[in-house]
mmCIF file of C-alpha atoms in Angstrom:
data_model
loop_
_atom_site.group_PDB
_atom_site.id
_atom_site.type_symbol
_atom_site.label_atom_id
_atom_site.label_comp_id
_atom_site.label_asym_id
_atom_site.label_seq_id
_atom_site.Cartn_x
_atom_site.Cartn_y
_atom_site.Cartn_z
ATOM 1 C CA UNK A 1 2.739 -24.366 -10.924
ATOM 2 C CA UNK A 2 0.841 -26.929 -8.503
ATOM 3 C CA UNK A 3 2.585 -25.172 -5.853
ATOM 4 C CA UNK A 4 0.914 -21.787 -6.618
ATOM 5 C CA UNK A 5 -2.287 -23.642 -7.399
ATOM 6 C CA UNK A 6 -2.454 -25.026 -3.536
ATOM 7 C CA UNK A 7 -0.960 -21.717 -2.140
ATOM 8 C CA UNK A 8 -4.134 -19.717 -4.586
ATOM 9 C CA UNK A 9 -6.509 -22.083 -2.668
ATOM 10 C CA UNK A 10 -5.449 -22.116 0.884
ATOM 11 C CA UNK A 11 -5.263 -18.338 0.866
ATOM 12 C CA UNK A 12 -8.974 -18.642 -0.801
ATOM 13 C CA UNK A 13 -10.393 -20.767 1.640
ATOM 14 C CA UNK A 14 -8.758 -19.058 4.846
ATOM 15 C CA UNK A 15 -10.313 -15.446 3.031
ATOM 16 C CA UNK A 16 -13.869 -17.772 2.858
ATOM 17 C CA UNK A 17 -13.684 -19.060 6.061
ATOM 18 C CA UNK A 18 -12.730 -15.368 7.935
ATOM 19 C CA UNK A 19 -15.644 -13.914 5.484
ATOM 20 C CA UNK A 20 -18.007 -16.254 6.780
ATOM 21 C CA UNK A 21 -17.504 -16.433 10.390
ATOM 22 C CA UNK A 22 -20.335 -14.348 12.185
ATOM 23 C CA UNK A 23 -18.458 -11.758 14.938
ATOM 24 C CA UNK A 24 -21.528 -10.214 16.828
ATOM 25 C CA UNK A 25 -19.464 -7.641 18.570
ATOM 26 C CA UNK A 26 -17.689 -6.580 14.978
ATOM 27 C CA UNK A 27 -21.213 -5.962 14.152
ATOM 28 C CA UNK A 28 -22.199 -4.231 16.774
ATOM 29 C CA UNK A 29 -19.796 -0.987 16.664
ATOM 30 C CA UNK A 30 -20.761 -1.475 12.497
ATOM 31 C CA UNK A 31 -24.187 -0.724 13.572
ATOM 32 C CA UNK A 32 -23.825 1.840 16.119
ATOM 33 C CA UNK A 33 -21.068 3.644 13.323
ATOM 34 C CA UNK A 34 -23.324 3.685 10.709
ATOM 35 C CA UNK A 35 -26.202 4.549 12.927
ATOM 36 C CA UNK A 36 -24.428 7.758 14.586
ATOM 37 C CA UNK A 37 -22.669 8.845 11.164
ATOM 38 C CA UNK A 38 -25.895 8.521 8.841
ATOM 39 C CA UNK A 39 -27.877 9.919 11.922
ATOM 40 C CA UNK A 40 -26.327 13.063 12.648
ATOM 41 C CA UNK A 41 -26.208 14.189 8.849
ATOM 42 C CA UNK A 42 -29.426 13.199 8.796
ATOM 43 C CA UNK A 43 -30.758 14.838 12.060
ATOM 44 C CA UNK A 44 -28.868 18.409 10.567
ATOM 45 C CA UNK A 45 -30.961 17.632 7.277
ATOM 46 C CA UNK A 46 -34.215 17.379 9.275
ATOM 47 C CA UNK A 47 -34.050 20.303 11.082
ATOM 48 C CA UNK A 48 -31.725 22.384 8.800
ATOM 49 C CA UNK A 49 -33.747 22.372 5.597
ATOM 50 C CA UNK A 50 -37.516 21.239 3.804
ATOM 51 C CA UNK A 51 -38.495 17.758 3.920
ATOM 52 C CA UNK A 52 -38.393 18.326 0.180
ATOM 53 C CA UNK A 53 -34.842 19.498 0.184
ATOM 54 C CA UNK A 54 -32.586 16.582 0.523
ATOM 55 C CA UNK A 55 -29.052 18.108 0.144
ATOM 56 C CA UNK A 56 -26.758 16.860 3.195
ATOM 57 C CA UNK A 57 -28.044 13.412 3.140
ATOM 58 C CA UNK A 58 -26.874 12.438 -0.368
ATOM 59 C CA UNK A 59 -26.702 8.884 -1.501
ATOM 60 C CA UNK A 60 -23.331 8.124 -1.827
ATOM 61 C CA UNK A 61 -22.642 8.140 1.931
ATOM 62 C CA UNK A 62 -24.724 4.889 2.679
ATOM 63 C CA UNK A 63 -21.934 3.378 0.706
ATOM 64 C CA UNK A 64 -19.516 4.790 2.136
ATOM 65 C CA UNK A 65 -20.382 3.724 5.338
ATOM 66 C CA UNK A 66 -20.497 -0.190 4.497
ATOM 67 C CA UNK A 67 -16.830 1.253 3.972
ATOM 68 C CA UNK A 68 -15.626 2.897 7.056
ATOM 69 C CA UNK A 69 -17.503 1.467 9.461
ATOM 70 C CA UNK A 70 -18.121 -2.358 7.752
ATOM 71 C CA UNK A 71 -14.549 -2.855 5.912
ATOM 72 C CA UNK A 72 -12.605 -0.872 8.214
ATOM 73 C CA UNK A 73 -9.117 -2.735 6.854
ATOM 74 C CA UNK A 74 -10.098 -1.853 3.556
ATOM 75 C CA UNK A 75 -7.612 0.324 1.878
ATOM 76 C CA UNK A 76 -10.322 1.744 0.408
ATOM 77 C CA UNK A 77 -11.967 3.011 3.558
ATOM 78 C CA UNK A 78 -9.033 5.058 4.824
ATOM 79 C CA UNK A 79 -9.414 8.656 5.630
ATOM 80 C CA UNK A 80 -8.051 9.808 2.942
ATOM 81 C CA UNK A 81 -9.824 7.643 0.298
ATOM 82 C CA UNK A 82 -13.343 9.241 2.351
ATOM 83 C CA UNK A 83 -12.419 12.631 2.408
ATOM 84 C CA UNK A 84 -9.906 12.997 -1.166
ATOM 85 C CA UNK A 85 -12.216 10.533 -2.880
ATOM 86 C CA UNK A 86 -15.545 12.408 -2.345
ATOM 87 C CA UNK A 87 -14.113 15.994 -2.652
ATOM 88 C CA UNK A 88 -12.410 15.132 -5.915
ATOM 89 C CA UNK A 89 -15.388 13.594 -7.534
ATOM 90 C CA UNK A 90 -17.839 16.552 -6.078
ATOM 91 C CA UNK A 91 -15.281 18.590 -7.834
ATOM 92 C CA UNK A 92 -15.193 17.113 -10.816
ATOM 93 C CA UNK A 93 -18.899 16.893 -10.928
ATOM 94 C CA UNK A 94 -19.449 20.196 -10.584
ATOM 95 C CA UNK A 95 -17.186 21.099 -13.483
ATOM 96 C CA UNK A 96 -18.937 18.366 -15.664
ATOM 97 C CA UNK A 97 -21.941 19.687 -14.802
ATOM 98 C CA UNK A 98 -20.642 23.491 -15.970
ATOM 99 C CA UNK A 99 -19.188 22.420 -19.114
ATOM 100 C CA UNK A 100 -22.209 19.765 -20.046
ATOM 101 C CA UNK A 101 -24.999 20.771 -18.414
ATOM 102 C CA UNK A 102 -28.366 19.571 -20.258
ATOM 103 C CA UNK A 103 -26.746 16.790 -22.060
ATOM 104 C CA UNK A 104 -26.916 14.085 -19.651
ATOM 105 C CA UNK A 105 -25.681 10.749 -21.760
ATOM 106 C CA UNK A 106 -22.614 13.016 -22.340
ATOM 107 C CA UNK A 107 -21.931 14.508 -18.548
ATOM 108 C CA UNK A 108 -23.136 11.371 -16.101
ATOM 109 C CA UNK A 109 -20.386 9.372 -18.317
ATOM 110 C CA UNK A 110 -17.834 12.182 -18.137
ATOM 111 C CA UNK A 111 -18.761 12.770 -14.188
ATOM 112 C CA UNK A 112 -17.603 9.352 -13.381
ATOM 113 C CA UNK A 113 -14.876 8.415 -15.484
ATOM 114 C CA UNK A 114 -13.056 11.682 -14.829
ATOM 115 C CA UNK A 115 -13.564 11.243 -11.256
ATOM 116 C CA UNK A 116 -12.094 7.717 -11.111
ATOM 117 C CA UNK A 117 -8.883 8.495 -12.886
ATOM 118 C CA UNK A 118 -8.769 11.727 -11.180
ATOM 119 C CA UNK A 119 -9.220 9.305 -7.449
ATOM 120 C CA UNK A 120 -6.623 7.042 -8.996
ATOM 121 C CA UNK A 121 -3.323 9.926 -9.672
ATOM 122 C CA UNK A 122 -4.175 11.082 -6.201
ATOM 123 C CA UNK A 123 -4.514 7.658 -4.450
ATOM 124 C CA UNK A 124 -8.251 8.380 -3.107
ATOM 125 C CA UNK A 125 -10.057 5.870 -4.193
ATOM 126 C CA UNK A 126 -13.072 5.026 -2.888
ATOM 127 C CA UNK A 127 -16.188 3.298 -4.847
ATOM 128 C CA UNK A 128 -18.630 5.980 -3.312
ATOM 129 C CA UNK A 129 -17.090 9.030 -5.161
ATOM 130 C CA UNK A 130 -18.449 7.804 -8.659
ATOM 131 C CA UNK A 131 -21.679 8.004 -6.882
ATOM 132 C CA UNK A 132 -20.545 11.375 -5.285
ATOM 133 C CA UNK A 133 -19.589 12.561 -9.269
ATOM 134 C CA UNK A 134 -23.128 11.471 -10.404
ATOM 135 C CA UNK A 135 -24.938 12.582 -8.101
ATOM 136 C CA UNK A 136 -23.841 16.310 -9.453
ATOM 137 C CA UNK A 137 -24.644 15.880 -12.782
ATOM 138 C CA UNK A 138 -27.797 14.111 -12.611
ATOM 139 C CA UNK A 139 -29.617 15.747 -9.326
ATOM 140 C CA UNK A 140 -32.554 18.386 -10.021
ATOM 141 C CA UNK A 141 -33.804 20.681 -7.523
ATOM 142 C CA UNK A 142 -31.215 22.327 -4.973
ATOM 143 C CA UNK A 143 -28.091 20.586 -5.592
ATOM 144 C CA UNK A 144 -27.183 21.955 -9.272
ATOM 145 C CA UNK A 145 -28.110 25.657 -7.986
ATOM 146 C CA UNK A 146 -24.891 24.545 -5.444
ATOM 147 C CA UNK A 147 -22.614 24.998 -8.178
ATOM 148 C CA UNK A 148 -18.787 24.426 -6.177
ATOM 149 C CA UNK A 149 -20.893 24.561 -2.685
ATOM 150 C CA UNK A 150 -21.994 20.696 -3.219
ATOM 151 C CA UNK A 151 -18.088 20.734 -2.458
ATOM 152 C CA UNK A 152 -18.232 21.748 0.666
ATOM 153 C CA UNK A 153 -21.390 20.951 2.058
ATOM 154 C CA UNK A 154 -22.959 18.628 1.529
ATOM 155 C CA UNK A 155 -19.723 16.624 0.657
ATOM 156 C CA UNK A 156 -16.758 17.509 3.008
ATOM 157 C CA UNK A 157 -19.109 18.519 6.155
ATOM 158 C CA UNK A 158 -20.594 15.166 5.445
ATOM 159 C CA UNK A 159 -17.122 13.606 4.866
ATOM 160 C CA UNK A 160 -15.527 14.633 8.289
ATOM 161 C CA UNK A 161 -18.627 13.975 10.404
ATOM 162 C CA UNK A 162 -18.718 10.671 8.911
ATOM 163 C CA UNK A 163 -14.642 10.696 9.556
ATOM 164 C CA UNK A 164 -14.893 11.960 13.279
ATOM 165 C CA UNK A 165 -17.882 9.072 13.609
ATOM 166 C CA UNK A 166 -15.591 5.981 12.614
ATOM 167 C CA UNK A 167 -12.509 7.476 14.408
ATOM 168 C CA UNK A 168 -14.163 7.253 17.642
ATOM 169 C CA UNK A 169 -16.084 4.042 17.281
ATOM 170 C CA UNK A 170 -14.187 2.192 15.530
ATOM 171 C CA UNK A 171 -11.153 2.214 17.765
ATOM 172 C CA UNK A 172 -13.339 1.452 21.129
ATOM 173 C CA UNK A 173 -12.293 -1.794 21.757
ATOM 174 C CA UNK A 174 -8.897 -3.321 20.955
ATOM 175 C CA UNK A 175 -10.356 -5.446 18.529
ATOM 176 C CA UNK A 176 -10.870 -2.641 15.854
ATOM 177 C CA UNK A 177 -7.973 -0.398 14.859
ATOM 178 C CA UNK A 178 -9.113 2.325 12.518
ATOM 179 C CA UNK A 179 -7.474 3.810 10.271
ATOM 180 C CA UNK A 180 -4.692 1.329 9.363
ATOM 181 C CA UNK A 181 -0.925 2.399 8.849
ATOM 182 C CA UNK A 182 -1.232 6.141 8.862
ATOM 183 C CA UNK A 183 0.118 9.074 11.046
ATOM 184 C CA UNK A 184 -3.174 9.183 12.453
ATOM 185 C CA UNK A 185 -3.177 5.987 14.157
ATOM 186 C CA UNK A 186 0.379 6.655 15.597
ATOM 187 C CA UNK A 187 -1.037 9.940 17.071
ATOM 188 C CA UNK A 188 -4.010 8.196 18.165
ATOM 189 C CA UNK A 189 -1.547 5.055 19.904
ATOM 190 C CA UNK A 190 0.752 7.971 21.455
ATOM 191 C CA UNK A 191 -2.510 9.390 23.240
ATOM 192 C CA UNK A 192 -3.273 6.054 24.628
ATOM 193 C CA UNK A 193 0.725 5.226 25.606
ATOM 194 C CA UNK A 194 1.015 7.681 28.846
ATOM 195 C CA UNK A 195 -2.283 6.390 30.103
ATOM 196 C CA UNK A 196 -0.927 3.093 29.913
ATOM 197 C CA UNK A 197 2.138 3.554 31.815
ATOM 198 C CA UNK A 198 0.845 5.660 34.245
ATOM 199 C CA UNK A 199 -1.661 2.840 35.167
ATOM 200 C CA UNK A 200 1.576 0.585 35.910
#
């Protein structure tokens, strides 16, 4: 028992101390991700639609990019917790949204807590589809005329410009690796392998 105790708080204070330290350049690329992937959906948004009209630019992307671009380890932040994680939750918002429309006690709960199992079978999750869920059920304007094209726009196209955004800057330096143990990464090391060894 007191040797688990002492492991539990080593392992807490080494996860305090690395949580802590300030890494400007880590920060950096966070920035400049975030920046470019929030930027471009929003620049489409801009000159795409009405002021009024905000449809690409929907709320649950800020949070996902504290994910992908500020918890890049996070299994949570894969790829395929982004892209699966949103698209099933837009999904099932939709369908909430179908089956309950004007009762909104009834369909924001429904939204969410369908979405979440739903993320959990398929091993998507990812925090910002609840948001993604809600947002379908409780928006007015444009987005509930959408119906199953919230789906694919604003949702995936949003998804996989945020996606192609943290590919590329988060794996600019050697210090950030993104995404972690996937086919992806070994396709994106065996692009990098023949450069090396033809610099040798």
């Amino acid at each position: 028992m007191k040797k688990t105790i002492k492991r539990t708080f080593r392992v807490s204070k080494y996860v305090i101390y690395r949580e802590t330290l300030v890494d400007y350049k880590e920060h950096f690329w966070s920035f400049l991700g975030a920046f470019f992937g929030i930027g471009i959906i929003a620049f489409m948004q801009s000159h795409t639609l009405a002021a009024t009209e905000n449809i690409f630019l929907i709320g649950s992307f800020g949070a996902s990019s504290v994910l992908i671009y500020g918890a890049i380890q996070s299994p949570l932040a894969q790829p395929r917790n982004l892209v699966g994680g949103h698209v099933i939750s837009a999904i099932v918002g939709v369908t909430v949204y179908k089956i309950v429309p004007d009762i909104i006690w009834l369909s924001a709960p429904l939204a969410v807590a369908f979405s979440i199992i739903l993320m959990q079978y398929t091993k998507t999750l990812h925090p910002p589809g609840g948001a993604t869920a809600l947002i379908a059920v409780s928006s007015t304007g444009k987005i509930p005329e959408l119906g199953y094209w919230y789906v694919i726009s604003p949702v995936l196209s949003g998804c996989i410009i945020l996606l192609l955004v943290a590919l590329f800057f988060n794996n600019l330096t050697s210090n950030r690796s993104y995404p972690t143990h996937s086919r992806l990464k070994r396709l994106l090391q065996k692009k990098h392998k023949p450069k090396m060894k033809n610099k040798l």
